[in-house]
Amino acid sequence: MDIHIAVLPGDGIGVEVVDAAMRVLYAVGDKFKHVIHAEFADVGWAAIDKHGTALPASTREICRRNQAILFGAVGLPERDKTLPQKDRPERVALLELRKGLFANLRHILLPPGLAGRCPLKMELIKSGIDIMIIRELTGGLYYGQPQRISGTAPHRQAVDTLPYSEPEINRILKIGFETARRRRRRLTSVDKANILATSQLWRELATAMGRQYPDIQLEHIYVDNASMQLLRRPSDFDVMVMENTFGDILSDEASMLAGSIGLVPSASLGEPDGSGKSAVPFYEPIHGSAPDIAGQNKANPVATILTVAMMLNYTFGLSQEASAIEKAAFKVLNAGKTLTGDLGGQATCSEVTAAIIAAL
Ligand code: IPM
Ligand code: MG
């Protein structure tokens, strides 16, 4: 099969982890006889320095004409500070490229061999941790209008708006139920229905949809309680579905359960619009650009390597290839010999990548 992807390494460790993931992708292409066509493009500060903007037209065009986008990270806090909020790479590039991609899947999986890296006590994690967090990505506080600061100090006012429509809630809930059906058939719907109107609507729709999925065990939980239960009974969770901001926060919390944020991949998916074409699916590790360790060959490439596995699975329907990557990565992690610093090891990014390719 021909695989056409746009590759946007971006800033900081984005460059090295994307390079690592591409090596793994080429190795899988060789093994399973697929031809990888990769078009590289600038994004983030890498693009500002060359083209004056974090998302140049040339990059947009490259993204538009490919089947999927593999993305590293954008933003360098020290340099971001010099720009007004609206011109910063995360807004100009990241939020732009995610437009139309309403379903963000973040897979939290603790390799058994790394149980010692999970901050929780062994007795709490002995049945394993494997959680798929599904975060609504195009609605709510991030895009709701009005969003502004007005007036003059010391009497300024600020407002953010949290809107959700029934169709927006239903389409993400459906992804939740369908994903649970392919996994352990448990769905946790996270809301704040004791206070928020959007959450009341959310809970009502989740309950109604639950009747169409009698095989799925549906649980409703308030977001504050969810943040506690994730630490108290992480093994109980299978699929969790929630609105944008709740998902942003809980997925960072949950990433620690996997042993390191350097292990968590993500996929952002849309649905075909009227013309049958949807926004280009977007794949990224959930970690950021980590400028403190950038360019030193120290970054953990596993999140991006697992991100490539998600891409092969969701966009190209290559589940065997995806699971070959996952097995190879988990073999290396469970063996515990070739680990980067975030996992208590001393291996370099290139050594971990080479070990995973050897295990393929
Ligand atoms: C994430 C990040 C982004 C978000 C930021 C950088 C805008 O935290 O991918 O979780 O909030 O979505
Ligand atoms: Mg976040």
Tab-separated table of C-alpha atoms and ligand atoms in Angstrom:
chain	number	residue	atom	x	y	z
A	1	MET	CA	0.000	0.000	0.000
A	2	ASP	CA	1.135	3.581	-0.610
A	3	ILE	CA	1.156	5.690	2.524
A	4	HIS	CA	1.172	9.449	2.027
A	5	ILE	CA	1.838	11.531	5.126
A	6	ALA	CA	2.759	15.081	6.038
A	7	VAL	CA	5.503	15.170	8.658
A	8	LEU	CA	5.770	18.251	10.914
A	9	PRO	CA	8.530	17.817	13.521
A	10	GLY	CA	8.215	21.379	14.904
A	11	ASP	CA	10.221	22.567	17.889
A	12	GLY	CA	12.473	21.205	20.638
A	13	ILE	CA	12.420	17.432	21.022
A	14	GLY	CA	9.721	17.270	18.329
A	15	VAL	CA	12.584	17.003	15.826
A	16	GLU	CA	14.293	13.991	17.407
A	17	VAL	CA	11.186	12.018	18.377
A	18	VAL	CA	9.652	12.423	14.913
A	19	ASP	CA	12.930	11.340	13.334
A	20	ALA	CA	12.847	8.236	15.570
A	21	ALA	CA	9.224	7.450	14.724
A	22	MET	CA	9.927	7.821	10.995
A	23	ARG	CA	12.757	5.293	11.256
A	24	VAL	CA	10.330	2.838	12.811
A	25	LEU	CA	7.739	3.591	10.135
A	26	TYR	CA	10.250	2.936	7.335
A	27	ALA	CA	11.271	-0.332	9.018
A	28	VAL	CA	7.620	-1.414	9.188
A	29	GLY	CA	7.181	-0.368	5.548
A	30	ASP	CA	10.088	-2.642	4.568
A	31	LYS	CA	8.826	-5.556	6.597
A	32	PHE	CA	5.211	-5.401	5.415
A	33	LYS	CA	5.888	-4.107	1.897
A	34	HIS	CA	4.355	-0.656	2.102
A	35	VAL	CA	5.775	2.406	0.394
A	36	ILE	CA	6.046	5.436	2.671
A	37	HIS	CA	5.775	8.845	0.991
A	38	ALA	CA	6.642	11.508	3.547
A	39	GLU	CA	6.509	15.245	2.873
A	40	PHE	CA	8.254	17.260	5.572
A	41	ALA	CA	7.045	20.763	6.452
A	42	ASP	CA	7.942	23.521	8.930
A	43	VAL	CA	5.727	24.387	11.878
A	44	GLY	CA	6.123	26.336	15.131
A	45	TRP	CA	9.265	28.364	15.726
A	46	ALA	CA	11.009	26.395	13.013
A	47	ALA	CA	8.470	28.016	10.645
A	48	ILE	CA	8.432	31.480	12.257
A	49	ASP	CA	12.201	31.747	11.785
A	50	LYS	CA	11.985	30.824	8.109
A	51	HIS	CA	8.591	32.118	6.960
A	52	GLY	CA	7.487	34.591	9.638
A	53	THR	CA	4.500	32.527	10.788
A	54	ALA	CA	4.035	29.323	12.796
A	55	LEU	CA	1.813	27.797	10.112
A	56	PRO	CA	2.893	28.919	6.627
A	57	ALA	CA	0.635	28.422	3.585
A	58	SER	CA	3.136	25.893	2.202
A	59	THR	CA	2.721	23.744	5.327
A	60	ARG	CA	-1.075	23.960	5.149
A	61	GLU	CA	-0.945	22.839	1.540
A	62	ILE	CA	1.306	19.878	2.344
A	63	CYS	CA	-1.071	18.866	5.146
A	64	ARG	CA	-4.099	19.216	2.891
A	65	ARG	CA	-2.767	16.926	0.180
A	66	ASN	CA	-1.722	14.041	2.450
A	67	GLN	CA	-3.731	11.304	4.168
A	68	ALA	CA	-2.476	11.987	7.684
A	69	ILE	CA	-0.279	14.408	9.628
A	70	LEU	CA	2.487	13.258	11.952
A	71	PHE	CA	3.276	16.097	14.323
A	72	GLY	CA	6.048	16.509	16.921
A	73	ALA	CA	5.573	19.526	19.200
A	74	VAL	CA	5.436	23.308	18.949
A	75	GLY	CA	6.277	26.155	21.265
A	76	LEU	CA	9.375	27.300	23.135
A	77	PRO	CA	8.222	29.032	26.343
A	78	GLU	CA	11.122	31.503	26.443
A	79	ARG	CA	10.455	32.681	22.894
A	80	ASP	CA	6.640	32.326	23.137
A	81	LYS	CA	6.701	35.031	25.823
A	82	THR	CA	7.849	37.555	23.221
A	83	LEU	CA	4.647	37.110	21.197
A	84	PRO	CA	1.072	38.137	21.970
A	85	GLN	CA	-1.064	35.119	22.929
A	86	LYS	CA	-2.870	35.089	19.580
A	87	ASP	CA	0.358	34.704	17.579
A	88	ARG	CA	1.870	31.898	19.636
A	89	PRO	CA	2.571	28.588	17.889
A	90	GLU	CA	0.080	26.562	19.950
A	91	ARG	CA	-2.769	28.788	18.791
A	92	VAL	CA	-1.611	29.569	15.251
A	93	ALA	CA	-0.454	26.063	14.401
A	94	LEU	CA	-1.757	23.448	16.834
A	95	LEU	CA	-5.330	24.658	17.295
A	96	GLU	CA	-5.569	25.428	13.566
A	97	LEU	CA	-4.440	21.999	12.425
A	98	ARG	CA	-6.829	20.336	14.891
A	99	LYS	CA	-9.864	22.191	13.472
A	100	GLY	CA	-12.579	19.801	12.377
A	101	LEU	CA	-10.986	16.937	14.306
A	102	PHE	CA	-13.430	16.534	17.141
A	103	ALA	CA	-12.290	13.214	18.589
A	104	ASN	CA	-8.986	13.138	20.440
A	105	LEU	CA	-7.947	9.676	21.600
A	106	ARG	CA	-5.209	9.416	24.206
A	107	HIS	CA	-4.090	5.944	25.139
A	108	ILE	CA	-2.788	5.434	28.674
A	109	LEU	CA	-1.141	2.033	28.940
A	110	LEU	CA	1.249	1.057	31.714
A	111	PRO	CA	3.743	-1.574	30.499
A	112	PRO	CA	3.801	-4.206	33.290
A	113	GLY	CA	7.605	-4.082	33.385
A	114	LEU	CA	7.422	-0.395	34.283
A	115	ALA	CA	5.004	-0.790	37.199
A	116	GLY	CA	7.758	0.586	39.440
A	117	ARG	CA	7.638	3.887	37.492
A	118	CYS	CA	3.951	4.403	38.197
A	119	PRO	CA	3.637	6.703	41.205
A	120	LEU	CA	0.845	4.546	42.689
A	121	LYS	CA	1.324	1.683	45.121
A	122	MET	CA	1.609	-1.771	43.585
A	123	GLU	CA	-1.642	-3.011	45.170
A	124	LEU	CA	-3.596	-0.316	43.319
A	125	ILE	CA	-2.223	-1.193	39.881
A	126	LYS	CA	-1.863	-4.949	40.013
A	127	SER	CA	-4.683	-5.553	37.551
A	128	GLY	CA	-2.988	-3.298	35.036
A	129	ILE	CA	-3.740	0.149	33.606
A	130	ASP	CA	-5.114	0.479	30.088
A	131	ILE	CA	-7.332	3.523	29.611
A	132	MET	CA	-8.482	5.173	26.386
A	133	ILE	CA	-9.316	8.806	27.102
A	134	ILE	CA	-11.584	10.335	24.482
A	135	ARG	CA	-11.496	14.106	24.636
A	136	GLU	CA	-13.866	16.295	22.613
A	137	LEU	CA	-11.456	18.591	20.782
A	138	THR	CA	-13.291	21.255	18.801
A	139	GLY	CA	-15.892	22.657	21.185
A	140	GLY	CA	-16.283	24.143	24.627
A	141	LEU	CA	-14.082	26.759	26.255
A	142	TYR	CA	-11.300	26.647	23.680
A	143	TYR	CA	-13.366	28.115	20.863
A	144	GLY	CA	-16.547	29.429	22.546
A	145	GLN	CA	-17.267	33.126	22.015
A	146	PRO	CA	-17.107	35.596	23.646
A	147	GLN	CA	-13.594	35.004	24.907
A	148	ARG	CA	-11.883	38.230	25.910
A	149	ILE	CA	-10.533	40.591	28.510
A	150	SER	CA	-12.232	44.012	28.476
A	151	GLY	CA	-12.281	47.277	30.426
A	152	THR	CA	-9.412	49.061	32.135
A	153	ALA	CA	-7.374	48.054	35.171
A	154	PRO	CA	-8.118	47.663	38.034
A	155	HIS	CA	-11.692	46.938	36.906
A	156	ARG	CA	-11.116	44.681	33.950
A	157	GLN	CA	-13.417	41.756	33.223
A	158	ALA	CA	-12.635	38.496	31.507
A	159	VAL	CA	-15.000	35.974	29.999
A	160	ASP	CA	-14.745	32.505	28.456
A	161	THR	CA	-17.749	30.668	27.052
A	162	LEU	CA	-18.557	26.965	27.251
A	163	PRO	CA	-21.013	26.032	24.475
A	164	TYR	CA	-21.978	22.519	23.307
A	165	SER	CA	-24.718	21.486	20.902
A	166	GLU	CA	-26.568	18.167	20.908
A	167	PRO	CA	-24.941	16.989	17.650
A	168	GLU	CA	-21.481	17.840	19.010
A	169	ILE	CA	-22.118	15.870	22.190
A	170	ASN	CA	-23.738	12.923	20.436
A	171	ARG	CA	-20.963	12.410	17.903
A	172	ILE	CA	-18.242	12.232	20.566
A	173	LEU	CA	-20.375	9.992	22.815
A	174	LYS	CA	-20.855	7.651	19.883
A	175	ILE	CA	-17.070	7.373	19.447
A	176	GLY	CA	-16.937	6.546	23.155
A	177	PHE	CA	-19.504	3.744	22.948
A	178	GLU	CA	-18.038	2.295	19.737
A	179	THR	CA	-14.504	2.355	21.177
A	180	ALA	CA	-15.705	0.626	24.357
A	181	ARG	CA	-17.289	-2.078	22.210
A	182	ARG	CA	-13.878	-2.876	20.685
A	183	ARG	CA	-12.250	-2.944	24.132
A	184	ARG	CA	-13.487	-4.066	27.575
A	185	ARG	CA	-17.040	-2.719	27.125
A	186	ARG	CA	-16.947	-0.159	29.900
A	187	LEU	CA	-17.580	3.523	29.303
A	188	THR	CA	-17.114	6.270	31.871
A	189	SER	CA	-18.793	9.540	30.924
A	190	VAL	CA	-17.213	12.461	32.783
A	191	ASP	CA	-19.194	15.642	33.473
A	192	LYS	CA	-20.043	18.278	36.057
A	193	ALA	CA	-23.803	17.820	35.803
A	194	ASN	CA	-24.393	19.051	39.363
A	195	ILE	CA	-23.436	22.567	38.209
A	196	LEU	CA	-22.965	23.058	34.466
A	197	ALA	CA	-25.779	23.220	31.900
A	198	THR	CA	-23.579	21.703	29.183
A	199	SER	CA	-22.934	18.777	31.513
A	200	GLN	CA	-26.634	18.286	32.247
A	201	LEU	CA	-27.298	18.005	28.527
A	202	TRP	CA	-24.262	15.744	28.182
A	203	ARG	CA	-25.478	13.353	30.890
A	204	GLU	CA	-29.001	13.231	29.480
A	205	LEU	CA	-27.677	12.369	25.992
A	206	ALA	CA	-25.192	9.821	27.337
A	207	THR	CA	-27.963	8.081	29.263
A	208	ALA	CA	-30.197	7.998	26.183
A	209	MET	CA	-27.427	6.657	23.944
A	210	GLY	CA	-26.599	4.047	26.564
A	211	ARG	CA	-29.973	2.408	25.822
A	212	GLN	CA	-28.744	1.683	22.289
A	213	TYR	CA	-25.649	-0.019	23.700
A	214	PRO	CA	-26.999	-2.491	26.278
A	215	ASP	CA	-23.752	-4.460	26.041
A	216	ILE	CA	-21.727	-1.495	27.368
A	217	GLN	CA	-21.509	-0.825	31.074
A	218	LEU	CA	-22.017	2.940	31.352
A	219	GLU	CA	-20.896	4.916	34.391
A	220	HIS	CA	-21.422	8.674	34.954
A	221	ILE	CA	-18.926	10.448	37.119
A	222	TYR	CA	-18.296	14.075	38.102
A	223	VAL	CA	-14.987	15.417	36.851
A	224	ASP	CA	-13.627	16.274	40.300
A	225	ASN	CA	-14.432	12.780	41.512
A	226	ALA	CA	-12.923	11.308	38.316
A	227	SER	CA	-9.606	12.999	39.100
A	228	MET	CA	-9.632	11.198	42.455
A	229	GLN	CA	-10.869	7.798	41.219
A	230	LEU	CA	-8.107	7.731	38.580
A	231	LEU	CA	-5.637	7.499	41.463
A	232	ARG	CA	-7.768	5.218	43.640
A	233	ARG	CA	-8.958	2.578	41.157
A	234	PRO	CA	-7.175	3.149	37.828
A	235	SER	CA	-7.642	-0.466	36.706
A	236	ASP	CA	-11.425	-0.053	36.671
A	237	PHE	CA	-11.351	2.425	33.799
A	238	ASP	CA	-11.550	1.290	30.192
A	239	VAL	CA	-12.849	4.109	27.963
A	240	MET	CA	-13.483	7.592	29.364
A	241	VAL	CA	-15.281	10.270	27.338
A	242	MET	CA	-15.453	13.971	28.202
A	243	GLU	CA	-15.564	17.549	26.933
A	244	ASN	CA	-12.499	19.483	25.811
A	245	THR	CA	-11.142	21.129	28.969
A	246	PHE	CA	-11.895	18.184	31.265
A	247	GLY	CA	-10.032	15.969	28.778
A	248	ASP	CA	-7.059	18.302	28.649
A	249	ILE	CA	-6.673	18.140	32.416
A	250	LEU	CA	-7.515	14.489	33.127
A	251	SER	CA	-5.307	13.222	30.286
A	252	ASP	CA	-2.266	14.941	31.785
A	253	GLU	CA	-3.091	13.443	35.168
A	254	ALA	CA	-3.623	9.993	33.653
A	255	SER	CA	-0.395	10.167	31.639
A	256	MET	CA	1.549	9.732	34.871
A	257	LEU	CA	-0.212	6.393	35.380
A	258	ALA	CA	1.549	5.133	32.232
A	259	GLY	CA	4.920	5.673	33.931
A	260	SER	CA	5.858	8.785	31.941
A	261	ILE	CA	4.199	11.379	29.727
A	262	GLY	CA	6.866	10.261	27.248
A	263	LEU	CA	4.855	7.094	26.574
A	264	VAL	CA	1.451	8.517	25.640
A	265	PRO	CA	0.376	8.740	21.973
A	266	SER	CA	-2.690	10.460	20.562
A	267	ALA	CA	-4.884	10.625	17.489
A	268	SER	CA	-7.268	13.430	16.499
A	269	LEU	CA	-9.972	12.333	14.096
A	270	GLY	CA	-12.879	13.971	12.289
A	271	GLU	CA	-15.793	12.767	10.272
A	272	PRO	CA	-16.459	13.279	6.562
A	273	ASP	CA	-18.229	16.580	5.874
A	274	GLY	CA	-20.980	16.969	3.254
A	275	SER	CA	-18.453	16.590	0.423
A	276	GLY	CA	-17.270	13.280	1.831
A	277	LYS	CA	-13.928	14.816	2.777
A	278	SER	CA	-12.928	15.410	6.390
A	279	ALA	CA	-10.066	17.369	7.913
A	280	VAL	CA	-6.775	15.480	7.676
A	281	PRO	CA	-6.315	13.220	10.729
A	282	PHE	CA	-3.661	14.469	13.070
A	283	TYR	CA	-1.280	12.337	15.136
A	284	GLU	CA	0.954	13.624	17.921
A	285	PRO	CA	2.585	12.534	21.176
A	286	ILE	CA	0.847	14.272	24.082
A	287	HIS	CA	4.085	15.693	25.503
A	288	GLY	CA	5.453	19.090	24.522
A	289	SER	CA	8.718	20.381	23.074
A	290	ALA	CA	10.802	19.976	26.293
A	291	PRO	CA	13.420	22.608	25.330
A	292	ASP	CA	15.525	21.732	28.404
A	293	ILE	CA	16.556	18.394	26.874
A	294	ALA	CA	16.158	19.232	23.165
A	295	GLY	CA	18.977	18.370	20.765
A	296	GLN	CA	20.711	16.127	23.321
A	297	ASN	CA	19.421	12.755	22.110
A	298	LYS	CA	17.793	12.249	25.545
A	299	ALA	CA	14.089	12.414	24.674
A	300	ASN	CA	11.875	9.360	24.974
A	301	PRO	CA	10.743	8.490	21.413
A	302	VAL	CA	8.160	5.898	22.503
A	303	ALA	CA	5.114	8.229	22.577
A	304	THR	CA	5.745	9.247	18.959
A	305	ILE	CA	6.508	5.684	17.883
A	306	LEU	CA	3.190	4.559	19.411
A	307	THR	CA	1.557	7.543	17.688
A	308	VAL	CA	2.675	6.082	14.351
A	309	ALA	CA	1.026	2.799	15.371
A	310	MET	CA	-2.247	4.655	16.005
A	311	MET	CA	-1.922	6.305	12.582
A	312	LEU	CA	-1.438	2.990	10.792
A	313	ASN	CA	-4.414	1.584	12.651
A	314	TYR	CA	-6.947	4.421	12.363
A	315	THR	CA	-6.105	6.073	9.041
A	316	PHE	CA	-4.694	3.176	7.044
A	317	GLY	CA	-6.548	0.232	8.602
A	318	LEU	CA	-3.220	-1.605	9.097
A	319	SER	CA	-3.901	-3.219	12.456
A	320	GLN	CA	-1.246	-5.935	12.087
A	321	GLU	CA	1.450	-3.384	11.388
A	322	ALA	CA	0.234	-1.242	14.288
A	323	SER	CA	0.318	-4.123	16.679
A	324	ALA	CA	3.800	-5.121	15.482
A	325	ILE	CA	5.035	-1.664	16.533
A	326	GLU	CA	3.234	-1.812	19.867
A	327	LYS	CA	4.580	-5.275	20.644
A	328	ALA	CA	8.126	-4.244	19.764
A	329	ALA	CA	7.911	-1.091	21.884
A	330	PHE	CA	6.440	-2.923	24.881
A	331	LYS	CA	9.007	-5.682	24.581
A	332	VAL	CA	11.786	-3.110	24.912
A	333	LEU	CA	10.033	-1.280	27.768
A	334	ASN	CA	9.221	-4.454	29.692
A	335	ALA	CA	12.782	-5.740	29.326
A	336	GLY	CA	13.802	-2.561	31.148
A	337	LYS	CA	17.351	-2.454	29.759
A	338	THR	CA	17.060	0.275	27.134
A	339	LEU	CA	15.179	3.139	28.768
A	340	THR	CA	15.519	6.911	28.545
A	341	GLY	CA	16.057	9.174	31.558
A	342	ASP	CA	12.357	9.857	32.199
A	343	LEU	CA	12.019	6.117	32.931
A	344	GLY	CA	15.098	5.954	35.141
A	345	GLY	CA	17.390	4.644	32.387
A	346	GLN	CA	20.399	6.049	30.591
A	347	ALA	CA	19.737	5.075	26.996
A	348	THR	CA	19.597	7.693	24.253
A	349	CYS	CA	16.661	8.371	21.996
A	350	SER	CA	18.526	6.658	19.124
A	351	GLU	CA	19.340	3.590	21.242
A	352	VAL	CA	15.702	3.100	22.251
A	353	THR	CA	14.658	3.521	18.619
A	354	ALA	CA	17.249	1.001	17.409
A	355	ALA	CA	16.130	-1.489	20.080
A	356	ILE	CA	12.497	-1.167	18.991
A	357	ILE	CA	13.416	-1.623	15.325
A	358	ALA	CA	15.464	-4.696	16.248
A	359	ALA	CA	12.470	-6.106	18.157
A	360	LEU	CA	10.092	-5.640	15.197
B	1	IPM	C1	-2.723	19.447	24.776
B	1	IPM	C2	-2.127	20.795	25.065
B	1	IPM	C3	-2.880	21.834	24.233
B	1	IPM	C4	-4.339	21.769	24.613
B	1	IPM	C5	-2.322	23.266	24.388
B	1	IPM	C6	-0.857	23.337	24.044
B	1	IPM	C7	-3.124	24.266	23.589
B	1	IPM	O1	-2.191	21.058	26.426
B	1	IPM	O2	-2.583	18.974	23.628
B	1	IPM	O3	-3.284	18.841	25.680
B	1	IPM	O4	-4.747	22.333	25.630
B	1	IPM	O5	-5.091	21.113	23.875
B	2	MG	MG	-2.903	19.461	27.573
